[in-house]
Short mmCIF file of C-alpha atoms in Angstrom, two decimals:
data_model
loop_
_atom_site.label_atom_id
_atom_site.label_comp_id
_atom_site.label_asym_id
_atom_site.label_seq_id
_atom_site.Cartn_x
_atom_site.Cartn_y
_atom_site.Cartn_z
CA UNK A 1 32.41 -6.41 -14.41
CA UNK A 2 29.42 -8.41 -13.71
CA UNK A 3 27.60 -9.50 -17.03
CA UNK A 4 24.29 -11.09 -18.00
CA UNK A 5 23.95 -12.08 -21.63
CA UNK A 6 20.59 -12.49 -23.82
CA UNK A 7 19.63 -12.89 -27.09
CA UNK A 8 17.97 -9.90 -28.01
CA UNK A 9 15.36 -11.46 -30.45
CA UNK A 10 12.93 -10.80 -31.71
CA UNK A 11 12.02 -14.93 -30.84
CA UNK A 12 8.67 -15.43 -32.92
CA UNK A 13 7.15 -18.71 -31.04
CA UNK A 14 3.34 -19.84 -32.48
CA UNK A 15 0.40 -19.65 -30.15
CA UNK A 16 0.56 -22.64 -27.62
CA UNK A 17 3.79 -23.40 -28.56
CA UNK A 18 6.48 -23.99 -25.82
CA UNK A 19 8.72 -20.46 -25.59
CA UNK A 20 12.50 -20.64 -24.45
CA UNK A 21 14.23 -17.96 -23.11
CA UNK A 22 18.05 -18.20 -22.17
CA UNK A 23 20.23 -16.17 -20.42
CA UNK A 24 23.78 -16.76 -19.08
CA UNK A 25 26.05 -14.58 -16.43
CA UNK A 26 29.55 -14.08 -15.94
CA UNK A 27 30.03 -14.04 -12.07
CA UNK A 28 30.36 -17.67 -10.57
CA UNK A 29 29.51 -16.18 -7.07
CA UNK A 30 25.64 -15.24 -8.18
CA UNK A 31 23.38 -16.77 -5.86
CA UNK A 32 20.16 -15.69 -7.02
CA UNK A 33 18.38 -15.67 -10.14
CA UNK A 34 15.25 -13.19 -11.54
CA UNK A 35 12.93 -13.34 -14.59
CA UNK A 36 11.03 -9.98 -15.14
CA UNK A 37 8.86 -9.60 -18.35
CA UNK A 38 8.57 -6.19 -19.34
CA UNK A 39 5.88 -4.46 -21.62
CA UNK A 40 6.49 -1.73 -23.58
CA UNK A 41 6.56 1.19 -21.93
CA UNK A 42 6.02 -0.38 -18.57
CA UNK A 43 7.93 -1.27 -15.32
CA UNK A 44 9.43 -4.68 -14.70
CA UNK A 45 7.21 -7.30 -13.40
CA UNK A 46 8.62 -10.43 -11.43
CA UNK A 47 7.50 -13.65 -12.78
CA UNK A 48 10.31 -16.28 -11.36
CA UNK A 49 13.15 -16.92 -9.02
CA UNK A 50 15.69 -19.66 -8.87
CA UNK A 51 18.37 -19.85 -6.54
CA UNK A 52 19.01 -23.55 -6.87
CA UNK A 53 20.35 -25.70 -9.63
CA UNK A 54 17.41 -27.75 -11.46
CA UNK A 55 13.59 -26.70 -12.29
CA UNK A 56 11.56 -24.50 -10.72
CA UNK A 57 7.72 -24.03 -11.95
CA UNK A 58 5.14 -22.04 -11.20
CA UNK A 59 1.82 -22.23 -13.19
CA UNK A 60 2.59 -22.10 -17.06
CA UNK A 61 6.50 -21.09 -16.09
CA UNK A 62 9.70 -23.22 -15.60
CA UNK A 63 12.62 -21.49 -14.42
CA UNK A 64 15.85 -23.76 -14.69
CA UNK A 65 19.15 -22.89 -13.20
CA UNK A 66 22.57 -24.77 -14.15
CA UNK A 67 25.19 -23.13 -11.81
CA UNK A 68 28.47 -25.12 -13.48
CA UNK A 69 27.55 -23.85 -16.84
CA UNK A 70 26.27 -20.22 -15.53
CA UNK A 71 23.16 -20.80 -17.49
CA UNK A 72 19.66 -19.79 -16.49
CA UNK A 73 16.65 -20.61 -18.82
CA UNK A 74 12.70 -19.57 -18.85
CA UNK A 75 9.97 -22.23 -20.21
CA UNK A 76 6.40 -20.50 -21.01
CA UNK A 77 4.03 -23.36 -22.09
CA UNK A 78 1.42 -23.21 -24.07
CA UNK A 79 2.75 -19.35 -25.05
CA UNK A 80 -0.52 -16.96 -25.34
CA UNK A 81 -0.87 -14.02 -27.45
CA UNK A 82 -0.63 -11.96 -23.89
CA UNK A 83 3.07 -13.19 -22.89
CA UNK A 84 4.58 -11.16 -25.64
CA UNK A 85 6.69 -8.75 -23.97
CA UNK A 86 10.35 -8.49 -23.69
CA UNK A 87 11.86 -10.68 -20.71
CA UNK A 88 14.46 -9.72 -18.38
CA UNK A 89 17.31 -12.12 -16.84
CA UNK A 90 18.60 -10.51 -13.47
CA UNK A 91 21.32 -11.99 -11.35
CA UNK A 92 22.27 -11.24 -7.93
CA UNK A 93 25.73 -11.84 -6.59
CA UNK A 94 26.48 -13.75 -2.95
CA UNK A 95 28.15 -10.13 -1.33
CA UNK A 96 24.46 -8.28 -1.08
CA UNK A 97 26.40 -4.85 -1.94
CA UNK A 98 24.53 -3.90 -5.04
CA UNK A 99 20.86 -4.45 -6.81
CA UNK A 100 20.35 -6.80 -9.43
CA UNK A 101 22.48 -7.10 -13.27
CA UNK A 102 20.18 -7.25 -15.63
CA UNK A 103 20.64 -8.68 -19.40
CA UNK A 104 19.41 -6.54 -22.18
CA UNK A 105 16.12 -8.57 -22.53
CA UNK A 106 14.54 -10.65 -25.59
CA UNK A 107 11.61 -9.40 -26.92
CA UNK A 108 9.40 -12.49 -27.64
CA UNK A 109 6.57 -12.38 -29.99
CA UNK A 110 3.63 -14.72 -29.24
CA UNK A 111 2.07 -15.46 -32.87
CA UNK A 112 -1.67 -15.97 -32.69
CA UNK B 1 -1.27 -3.57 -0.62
CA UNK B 2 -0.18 -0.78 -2.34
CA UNK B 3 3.39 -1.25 -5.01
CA UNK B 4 5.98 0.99 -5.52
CA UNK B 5 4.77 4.72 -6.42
CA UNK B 6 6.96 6.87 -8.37
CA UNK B 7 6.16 10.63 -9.22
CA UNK B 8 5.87 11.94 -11.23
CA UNK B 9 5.06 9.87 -14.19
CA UNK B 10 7.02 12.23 -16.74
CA UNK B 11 8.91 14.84 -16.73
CA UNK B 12 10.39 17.16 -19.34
CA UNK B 13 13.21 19.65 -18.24
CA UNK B 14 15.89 21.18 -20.70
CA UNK B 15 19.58 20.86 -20.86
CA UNK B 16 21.92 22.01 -17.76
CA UNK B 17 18.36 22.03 -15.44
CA UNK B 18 17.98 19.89 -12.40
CA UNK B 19 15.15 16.71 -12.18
CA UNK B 20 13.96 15.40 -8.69
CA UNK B 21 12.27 11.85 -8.86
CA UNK B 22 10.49 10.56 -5.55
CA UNK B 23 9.68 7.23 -5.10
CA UNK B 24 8.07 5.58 -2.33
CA UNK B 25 8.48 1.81 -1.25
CA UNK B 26 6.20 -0.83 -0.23
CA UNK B 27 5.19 -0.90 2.87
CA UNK B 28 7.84 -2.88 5.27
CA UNK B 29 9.92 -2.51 2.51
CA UNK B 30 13.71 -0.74 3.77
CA UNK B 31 15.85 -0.91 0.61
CA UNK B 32 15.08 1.28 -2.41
CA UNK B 33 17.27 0.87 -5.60
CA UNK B 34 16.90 3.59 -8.95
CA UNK B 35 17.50 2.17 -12.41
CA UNK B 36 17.96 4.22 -15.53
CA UNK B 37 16.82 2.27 -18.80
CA UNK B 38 18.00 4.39 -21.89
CA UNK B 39 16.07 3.33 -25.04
CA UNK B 40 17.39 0.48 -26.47
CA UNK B 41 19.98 -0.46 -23.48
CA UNK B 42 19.50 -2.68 -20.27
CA UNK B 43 18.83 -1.16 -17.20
CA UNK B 44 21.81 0.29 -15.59
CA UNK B 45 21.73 0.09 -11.42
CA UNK B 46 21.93 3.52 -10.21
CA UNK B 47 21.44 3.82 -6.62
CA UNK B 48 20.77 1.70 -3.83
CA UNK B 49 19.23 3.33 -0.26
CA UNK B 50 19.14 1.25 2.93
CA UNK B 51 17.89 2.46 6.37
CA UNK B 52 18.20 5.73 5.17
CA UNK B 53 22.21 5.52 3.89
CA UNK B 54 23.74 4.99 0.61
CA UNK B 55 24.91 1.80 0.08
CA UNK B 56 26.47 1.41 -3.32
CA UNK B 57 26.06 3.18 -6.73
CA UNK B 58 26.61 1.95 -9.79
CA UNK B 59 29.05 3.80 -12.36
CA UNK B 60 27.02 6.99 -13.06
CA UNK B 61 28.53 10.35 -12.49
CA UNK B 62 28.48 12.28 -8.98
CA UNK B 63 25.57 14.64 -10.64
CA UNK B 64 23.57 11.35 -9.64
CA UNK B 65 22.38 11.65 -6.36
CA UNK B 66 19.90 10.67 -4.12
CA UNK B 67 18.45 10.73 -0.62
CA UNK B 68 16.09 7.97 1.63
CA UNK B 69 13.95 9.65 4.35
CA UNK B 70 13.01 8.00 7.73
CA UNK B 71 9.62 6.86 6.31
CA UNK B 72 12.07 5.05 3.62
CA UNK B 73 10.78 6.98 0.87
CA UNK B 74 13.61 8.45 -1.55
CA UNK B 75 14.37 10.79 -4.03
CA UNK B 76 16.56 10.72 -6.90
CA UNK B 77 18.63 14.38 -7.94
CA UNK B 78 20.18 15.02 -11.67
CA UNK B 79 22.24 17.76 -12.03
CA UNK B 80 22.81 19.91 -14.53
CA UNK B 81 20.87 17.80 -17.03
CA UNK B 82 22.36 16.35 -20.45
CA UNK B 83 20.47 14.58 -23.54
CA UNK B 84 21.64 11.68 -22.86
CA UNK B 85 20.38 11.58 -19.50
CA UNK B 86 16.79 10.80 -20.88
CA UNK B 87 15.22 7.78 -20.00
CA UNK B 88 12.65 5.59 -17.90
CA UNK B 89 13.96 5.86 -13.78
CA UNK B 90 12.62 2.66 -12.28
CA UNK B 91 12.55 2.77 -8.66
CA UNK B 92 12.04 -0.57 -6.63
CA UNK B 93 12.32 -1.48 -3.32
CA UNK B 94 12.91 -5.11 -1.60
CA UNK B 95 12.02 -6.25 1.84
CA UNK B 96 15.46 -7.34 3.53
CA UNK B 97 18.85 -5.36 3.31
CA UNK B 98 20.31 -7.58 0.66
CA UNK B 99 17.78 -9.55 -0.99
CA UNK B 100 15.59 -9.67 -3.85
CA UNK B 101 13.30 -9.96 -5.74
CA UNK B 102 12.74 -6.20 -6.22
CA UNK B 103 9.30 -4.73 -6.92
CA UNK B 104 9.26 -2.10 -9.20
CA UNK B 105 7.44 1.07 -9.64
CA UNK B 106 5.61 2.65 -12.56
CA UNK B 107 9.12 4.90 -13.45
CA UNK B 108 9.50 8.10 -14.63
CA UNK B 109 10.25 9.08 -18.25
CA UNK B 110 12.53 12.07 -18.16
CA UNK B 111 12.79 14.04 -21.05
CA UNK B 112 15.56 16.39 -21.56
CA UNK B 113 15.59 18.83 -24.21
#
């Protein structure tokens, strides 16, 4: 059984501060890694992919993936009111058979 | 270019009734995979359609089904309806057999009654 932990939250993280989302997995074969931010009522967006250990960034958004520990993390810098939302971790395993695991989400407040 | 279209946006049936969800992909896009998201739970993989087969589904009953058509559009069936089967069905498609990201569509909030 394929697993993707989150904290659930809420995380409460002052306007332009630096917000950290974590997320870890259970399957040591995943070979790709998702971050979808999700507003209420709403569909999944995409915002990141890793599928590399280290940093990725895009923009205001650092994705960083550490395989050995099965850890994935999400930087938003300078956090705006707007980024509140609850954030998704999804991880895909190597065989291709199935869609993405997704954690539970935290919901992270953006305090202006 | 147009995203991932689901219709319709809500529906409302009641108990032991039968839903159909359609959802069509972006263009180019062959793979379409449904997601249920309960309130308060994760989303829970469903379904996932490729070149017009079924190629895995995740650990819902058989009253679950689905179809893709040739244009790779696809429709999601529930059977004989329970409660508990109320939620937001996410539809999203993906460009290559087994990759990702997905794209995801509006969903559909089923309500059952």
């Amino acid at each position: 059984q394929k697993e993707v932990e989150q904290n659930s939250g809420p995380l409460s993280v002052p306007e332009g501060a630096i917000a950290s989302l974590n997320c870890t997995y259970s399957d040591r074969g995943s070979q790709s890694f998702f971050w979808y931010r999700q507003y209420s009522g709403k569909s999944p967006e995409l915002i990141m992919f890793i599928y590399s250990n280290g940093d990725k960034e895009d923009g205001r958004f650092t994705a960083q993936l550490n395989k050995a520990s099965q850890y994935v993390s999400l930087l938003i810098r300078d956090s705006q009111p707007s980024d509140s939302a609850t954030y998704l971790c999804a991880v895909k395993g190597g065989g291709g058979a199935d869609g993405l695991t997704f954690g539970k989400g935290t919901h992270l407040i953006i305090q202006p | 270019e147009a995203g991932v279209t689901q219709s319709p946006t809500h529906l409302i049936k009641t108990r032991g009734q039968q839903a159909t969800l359609r959802c069509s992909p972006i263009s180019g896009h062959t793979s379409v995979y449904w997601y249920q998201q309960a309130l308060g739970l994760g989303l829970q993989f469903l379904l996932w359609y490729d070149e017009g087969e079924e190629r895995n589904r995740g650990n819902f009953p058989p009253r679950f089904s689905g179809r893709q058509f040739p244009n790779y559009s696809s429709e999601l069936n529930v059977n004989a309806l329970e409660l508990e089967d109320s939620a937001l069905y996410l539809c999203a498609s993906s460009r290559l057999r087994d990759a990702a990201p997905l794209h995801f569509g509006n969903g559909t909030r089923l309500t059952v009654t």
